PDB file of C-alpha atoms in Angstrom:
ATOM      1  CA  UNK A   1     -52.770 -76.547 131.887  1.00 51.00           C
ATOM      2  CA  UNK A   2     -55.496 -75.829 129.982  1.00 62.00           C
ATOM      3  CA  UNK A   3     -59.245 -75.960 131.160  1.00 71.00           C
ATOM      4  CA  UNK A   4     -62.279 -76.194 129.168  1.00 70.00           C
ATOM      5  CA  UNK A   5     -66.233 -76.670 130.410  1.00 69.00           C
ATOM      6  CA  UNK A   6     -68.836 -77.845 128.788  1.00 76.00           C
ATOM      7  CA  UNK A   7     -70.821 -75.061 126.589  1.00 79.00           C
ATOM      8  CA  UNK A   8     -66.885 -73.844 125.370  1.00 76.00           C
ATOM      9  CA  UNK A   9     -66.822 -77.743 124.197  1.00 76.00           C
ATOM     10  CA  UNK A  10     -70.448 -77.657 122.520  1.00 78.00           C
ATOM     11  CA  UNK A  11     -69.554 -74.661 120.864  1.00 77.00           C
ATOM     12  CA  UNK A  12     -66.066 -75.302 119.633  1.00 70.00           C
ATOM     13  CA  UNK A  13     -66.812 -78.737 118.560  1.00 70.00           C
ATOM     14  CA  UNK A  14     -70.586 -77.850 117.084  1.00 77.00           C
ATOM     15  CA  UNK A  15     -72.469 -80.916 118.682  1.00 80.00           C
ATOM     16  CA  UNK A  16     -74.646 -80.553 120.923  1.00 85.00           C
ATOM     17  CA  UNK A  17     -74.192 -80.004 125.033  1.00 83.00           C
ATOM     18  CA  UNK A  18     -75.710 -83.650 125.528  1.00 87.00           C
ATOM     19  CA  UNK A  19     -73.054 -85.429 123.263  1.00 86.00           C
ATOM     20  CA  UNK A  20     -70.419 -83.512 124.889  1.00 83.00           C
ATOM     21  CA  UNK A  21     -71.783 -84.315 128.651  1.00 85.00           C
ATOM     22  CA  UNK A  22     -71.965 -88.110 127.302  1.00 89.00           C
ATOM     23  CA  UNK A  23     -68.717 -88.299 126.063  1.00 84.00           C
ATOM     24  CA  UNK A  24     -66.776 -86.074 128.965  1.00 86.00           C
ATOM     25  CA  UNK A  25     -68.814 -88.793 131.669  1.00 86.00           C
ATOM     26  CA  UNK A  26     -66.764 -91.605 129.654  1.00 86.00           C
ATOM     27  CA  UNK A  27     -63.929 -89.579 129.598  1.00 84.00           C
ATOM     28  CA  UNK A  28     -64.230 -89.130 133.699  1.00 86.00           C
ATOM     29  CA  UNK A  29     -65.097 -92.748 134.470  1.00 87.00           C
ATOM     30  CA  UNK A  30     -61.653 -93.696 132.771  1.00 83.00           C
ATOM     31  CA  UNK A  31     -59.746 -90.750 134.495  1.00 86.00           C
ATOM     32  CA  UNK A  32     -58.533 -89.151 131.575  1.00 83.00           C
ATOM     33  CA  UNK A  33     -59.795 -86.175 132.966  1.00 83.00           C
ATOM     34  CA  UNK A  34     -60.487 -84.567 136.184  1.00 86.00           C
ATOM     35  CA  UNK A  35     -63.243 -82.340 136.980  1.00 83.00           C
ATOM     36  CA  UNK A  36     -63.261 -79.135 139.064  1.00 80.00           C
ATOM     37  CA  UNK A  37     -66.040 -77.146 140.202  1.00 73.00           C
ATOM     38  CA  UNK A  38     -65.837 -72.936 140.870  1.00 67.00           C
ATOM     39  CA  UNK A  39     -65.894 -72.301 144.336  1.00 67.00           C
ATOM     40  CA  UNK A  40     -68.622 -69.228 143.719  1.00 67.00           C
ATOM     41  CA  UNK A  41     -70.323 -71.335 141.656  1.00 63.00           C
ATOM     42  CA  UNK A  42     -70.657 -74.996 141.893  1.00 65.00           C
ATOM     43  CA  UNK A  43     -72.743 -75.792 138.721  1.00 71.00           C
ATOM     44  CA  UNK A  44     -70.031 -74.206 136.436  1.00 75.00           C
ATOM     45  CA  UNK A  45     -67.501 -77.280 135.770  1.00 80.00           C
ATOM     46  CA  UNK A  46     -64.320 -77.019 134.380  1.00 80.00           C
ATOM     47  CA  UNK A  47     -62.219 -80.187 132.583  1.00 82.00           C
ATOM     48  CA  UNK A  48     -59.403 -80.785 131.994  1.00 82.00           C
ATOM     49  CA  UNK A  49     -56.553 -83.596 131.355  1.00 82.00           C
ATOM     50  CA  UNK A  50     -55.444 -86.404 134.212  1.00 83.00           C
ATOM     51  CA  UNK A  51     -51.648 -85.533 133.572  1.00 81.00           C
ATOM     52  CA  UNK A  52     -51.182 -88.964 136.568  1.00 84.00           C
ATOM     53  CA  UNK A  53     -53.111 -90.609 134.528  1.00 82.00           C
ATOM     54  CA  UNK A  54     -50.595 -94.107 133.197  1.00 80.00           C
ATOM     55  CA  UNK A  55     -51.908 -93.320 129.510  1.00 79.00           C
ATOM     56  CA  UNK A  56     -51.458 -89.890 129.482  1.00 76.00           C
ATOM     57  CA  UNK A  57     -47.940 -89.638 127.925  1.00 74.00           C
ATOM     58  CA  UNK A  58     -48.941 -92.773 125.182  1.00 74.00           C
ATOM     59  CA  UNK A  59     -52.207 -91.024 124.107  1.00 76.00           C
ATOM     60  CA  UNK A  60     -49.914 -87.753 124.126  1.00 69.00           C
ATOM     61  CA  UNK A  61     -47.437 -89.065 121.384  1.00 67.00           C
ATOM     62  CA  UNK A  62     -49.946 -90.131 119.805  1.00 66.00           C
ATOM     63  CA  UNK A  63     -52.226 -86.870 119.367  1.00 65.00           C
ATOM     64  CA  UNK A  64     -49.027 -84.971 118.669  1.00 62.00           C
ATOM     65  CA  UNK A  65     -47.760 -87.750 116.044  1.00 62.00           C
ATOM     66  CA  UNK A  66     -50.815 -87.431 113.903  1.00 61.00           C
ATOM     67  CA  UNK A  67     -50.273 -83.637 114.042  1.00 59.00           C
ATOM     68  CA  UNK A  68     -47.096 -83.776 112.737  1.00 62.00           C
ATOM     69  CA  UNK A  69     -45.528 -82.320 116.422  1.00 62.00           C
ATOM     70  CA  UNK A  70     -43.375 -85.057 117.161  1.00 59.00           C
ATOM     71  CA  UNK A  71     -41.221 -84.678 114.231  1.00 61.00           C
ATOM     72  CA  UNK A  72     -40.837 -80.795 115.582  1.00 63.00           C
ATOM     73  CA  UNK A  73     -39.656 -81.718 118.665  1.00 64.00           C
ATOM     74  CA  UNK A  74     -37.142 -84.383 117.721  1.00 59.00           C
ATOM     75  CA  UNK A  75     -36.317 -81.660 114.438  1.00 59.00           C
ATOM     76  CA  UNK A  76     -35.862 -78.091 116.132  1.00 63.00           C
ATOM     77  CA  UNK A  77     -36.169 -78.216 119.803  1.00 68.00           C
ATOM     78  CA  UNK A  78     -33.923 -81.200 121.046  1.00 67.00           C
ATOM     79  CA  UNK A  79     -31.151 -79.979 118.487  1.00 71.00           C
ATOM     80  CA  UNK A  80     -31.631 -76.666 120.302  1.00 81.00           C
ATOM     81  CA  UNK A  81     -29.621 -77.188 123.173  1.00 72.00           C
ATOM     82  CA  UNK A  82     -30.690 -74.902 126.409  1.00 82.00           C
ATOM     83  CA  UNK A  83     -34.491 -75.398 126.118  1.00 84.00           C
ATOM     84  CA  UNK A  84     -36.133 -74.859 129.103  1.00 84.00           C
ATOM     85  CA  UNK A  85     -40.208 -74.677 128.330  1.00 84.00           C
ATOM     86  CA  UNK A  86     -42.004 -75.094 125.332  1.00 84.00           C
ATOM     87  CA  UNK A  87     -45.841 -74.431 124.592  1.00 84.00           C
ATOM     88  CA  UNK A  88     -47.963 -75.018 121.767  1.00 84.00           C
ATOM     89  CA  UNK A  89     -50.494 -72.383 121.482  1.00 85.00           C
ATOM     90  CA  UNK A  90     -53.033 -71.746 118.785  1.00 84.00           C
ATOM     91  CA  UNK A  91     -55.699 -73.627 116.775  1.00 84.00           C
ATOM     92  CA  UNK A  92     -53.439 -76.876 117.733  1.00 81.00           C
ATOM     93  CA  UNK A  93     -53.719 -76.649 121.028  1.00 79.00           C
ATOM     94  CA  UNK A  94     -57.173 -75.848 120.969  1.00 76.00           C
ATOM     95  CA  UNK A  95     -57.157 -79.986 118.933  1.00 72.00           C
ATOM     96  CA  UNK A  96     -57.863 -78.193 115.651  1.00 76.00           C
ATOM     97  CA  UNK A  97     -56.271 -78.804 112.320  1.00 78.00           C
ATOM     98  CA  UNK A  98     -54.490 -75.630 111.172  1.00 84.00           C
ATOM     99  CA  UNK A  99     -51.651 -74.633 108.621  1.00 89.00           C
ATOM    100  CA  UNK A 100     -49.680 -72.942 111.229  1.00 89.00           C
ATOM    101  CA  UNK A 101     -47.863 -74.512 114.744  1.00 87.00           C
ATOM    102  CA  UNK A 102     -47.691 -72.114 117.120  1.00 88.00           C
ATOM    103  CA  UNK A 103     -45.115 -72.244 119.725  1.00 88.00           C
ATOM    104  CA  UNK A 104     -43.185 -70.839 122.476  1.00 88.00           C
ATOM    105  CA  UNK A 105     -39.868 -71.472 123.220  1.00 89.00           C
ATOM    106  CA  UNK A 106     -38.307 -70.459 126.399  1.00 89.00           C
ATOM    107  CA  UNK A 107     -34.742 -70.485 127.440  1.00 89.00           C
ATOM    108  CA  UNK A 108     -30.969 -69.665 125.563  1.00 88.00           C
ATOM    109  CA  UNK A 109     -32.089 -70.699 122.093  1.00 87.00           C
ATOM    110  CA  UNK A 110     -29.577 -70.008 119.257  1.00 85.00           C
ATOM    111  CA  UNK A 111     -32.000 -68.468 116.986  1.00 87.00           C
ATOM    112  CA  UNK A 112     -30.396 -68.514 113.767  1.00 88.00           C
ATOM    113  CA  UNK A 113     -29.875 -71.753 114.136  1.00 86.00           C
ATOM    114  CA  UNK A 114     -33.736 -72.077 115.370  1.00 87.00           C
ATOM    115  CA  UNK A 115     -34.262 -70.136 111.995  1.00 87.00           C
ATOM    116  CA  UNK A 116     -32.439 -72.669 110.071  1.00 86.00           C
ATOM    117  CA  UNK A 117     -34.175 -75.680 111.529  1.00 81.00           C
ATOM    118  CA  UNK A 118     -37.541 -74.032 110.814  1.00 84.00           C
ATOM    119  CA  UNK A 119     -36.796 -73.929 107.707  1.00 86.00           C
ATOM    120  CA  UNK A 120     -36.151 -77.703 107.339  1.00 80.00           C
ATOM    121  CA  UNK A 121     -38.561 -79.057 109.025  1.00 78.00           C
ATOM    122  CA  UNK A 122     -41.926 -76.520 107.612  1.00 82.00           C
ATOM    123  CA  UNK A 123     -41.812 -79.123 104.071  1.00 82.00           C
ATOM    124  CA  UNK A 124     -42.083 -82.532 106.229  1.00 74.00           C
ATOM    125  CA  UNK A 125     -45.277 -81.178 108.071  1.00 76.00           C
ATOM    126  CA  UNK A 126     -46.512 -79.523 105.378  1.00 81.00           C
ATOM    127  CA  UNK A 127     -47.177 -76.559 108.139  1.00 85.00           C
ATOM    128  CA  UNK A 128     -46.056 -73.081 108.708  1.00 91.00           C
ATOM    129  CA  UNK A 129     -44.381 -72.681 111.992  1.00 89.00           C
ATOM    130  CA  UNK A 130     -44.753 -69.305 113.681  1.00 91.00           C
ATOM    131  CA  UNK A 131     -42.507 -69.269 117.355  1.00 90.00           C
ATOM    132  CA  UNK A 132     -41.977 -67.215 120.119  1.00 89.00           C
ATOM    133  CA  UNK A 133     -39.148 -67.018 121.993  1.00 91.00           C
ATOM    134  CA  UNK A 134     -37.909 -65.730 125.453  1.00 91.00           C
ATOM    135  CA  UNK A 135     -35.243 -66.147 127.537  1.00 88.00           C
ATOM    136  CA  UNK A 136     -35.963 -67.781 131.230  1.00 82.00           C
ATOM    137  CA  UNK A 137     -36.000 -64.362 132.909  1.00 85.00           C
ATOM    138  CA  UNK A 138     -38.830 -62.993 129.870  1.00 89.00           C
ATOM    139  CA  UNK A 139     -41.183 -65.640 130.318  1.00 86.00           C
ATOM    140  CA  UNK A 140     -43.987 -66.479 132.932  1.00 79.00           C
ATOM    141  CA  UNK A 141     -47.035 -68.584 132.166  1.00 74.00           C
ATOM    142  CA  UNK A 142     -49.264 -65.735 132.705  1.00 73.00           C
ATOM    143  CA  UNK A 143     -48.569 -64.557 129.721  1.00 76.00           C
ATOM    144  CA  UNK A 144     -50.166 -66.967 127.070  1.00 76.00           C
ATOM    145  CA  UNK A 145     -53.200 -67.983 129.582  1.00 65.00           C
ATOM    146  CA  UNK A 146     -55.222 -65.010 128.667  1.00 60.00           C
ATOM    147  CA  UNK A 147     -54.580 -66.219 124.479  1.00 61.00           C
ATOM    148  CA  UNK A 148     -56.707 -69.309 124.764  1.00 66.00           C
ATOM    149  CA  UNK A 149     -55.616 -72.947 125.068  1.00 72.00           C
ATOM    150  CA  UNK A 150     -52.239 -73.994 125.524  1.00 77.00           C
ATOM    151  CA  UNK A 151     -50.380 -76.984 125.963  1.00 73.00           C
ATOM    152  CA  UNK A 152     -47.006 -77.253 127.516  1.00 75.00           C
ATOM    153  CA  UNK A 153     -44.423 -79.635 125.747  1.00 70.00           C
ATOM    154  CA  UNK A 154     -41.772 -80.214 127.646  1.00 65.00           C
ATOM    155  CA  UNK A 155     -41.559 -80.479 130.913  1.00 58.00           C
TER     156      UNK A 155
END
């Protein structure tokens, strides 16, 4: 799961730290997100997404619908078969606009056939999609947390 704090947000969004403080403390009072504090250093918060939260999975579809992601996971990765994880990675995950989706995929994947779907689906989103893909023994989340934000897909 990815976490963000506040000065990352103020500098990634360009507004300034008092907008962003205004609009997380709306975000928190509705539970959207949680908030969790460094041990070393209490003043340093980090934020990130109530996953529990009874909206979470609505507000989900519909971030990933105006993207253009849901029509990738019903195209390529349900068709896929033995798909264990899936991650979006990139300017996308980061909830910037961007040519390119960046995922991935972890599990048996029939890659030409991943290929081929690719392929398809690249003119209905109008995006480029770039993927990565291991197989279950390849793959640990350790290895995409140092590359920025992430989201995870499927669960």
């Amino acid at each position: 799961m990815s976490k963000v704090y506040l000065r990352g947000l103020e500098r990634d969004l360009g507004v300034s730290s008092n907008t962003v403080r205004l609009e997380l403390n709306k975000l928190q009072e509705m539970h959207l997100i949680q908030v969790q504090s460094e041990e070393e250093n209490t003043k340093v918060k980090h934020y990130m997404v109530n996953q529990d939260h009874p909206m979470f999975q609505t507000l989900r579809g519909i971030i990933l619908q105006f993207v253009g992601l849901d029509q990738i996971v019903d195209q390529i990765i349900k068709k896929l078969g033995n798909v264990d994880q899936v991650y979006l990675t990139g300017e996308l995950a980061e909830g910037r606009n961007s040519p390119f989706v960046d995922l991935v995929l972890v599990g048996n994947i029939d890659r030409p056939y991943l290929y081929q779907l690719i392929e398809k689906v690249e003119p209905l989103i109008q995006k480029k999609v770039r993927v990565g893909v291991f197989g279950q023994g390849e793959f640990r989340e350790g290895m995409i947390e140092g590359g920025g934000k992430w989201m995870k897909m499927l669960e």
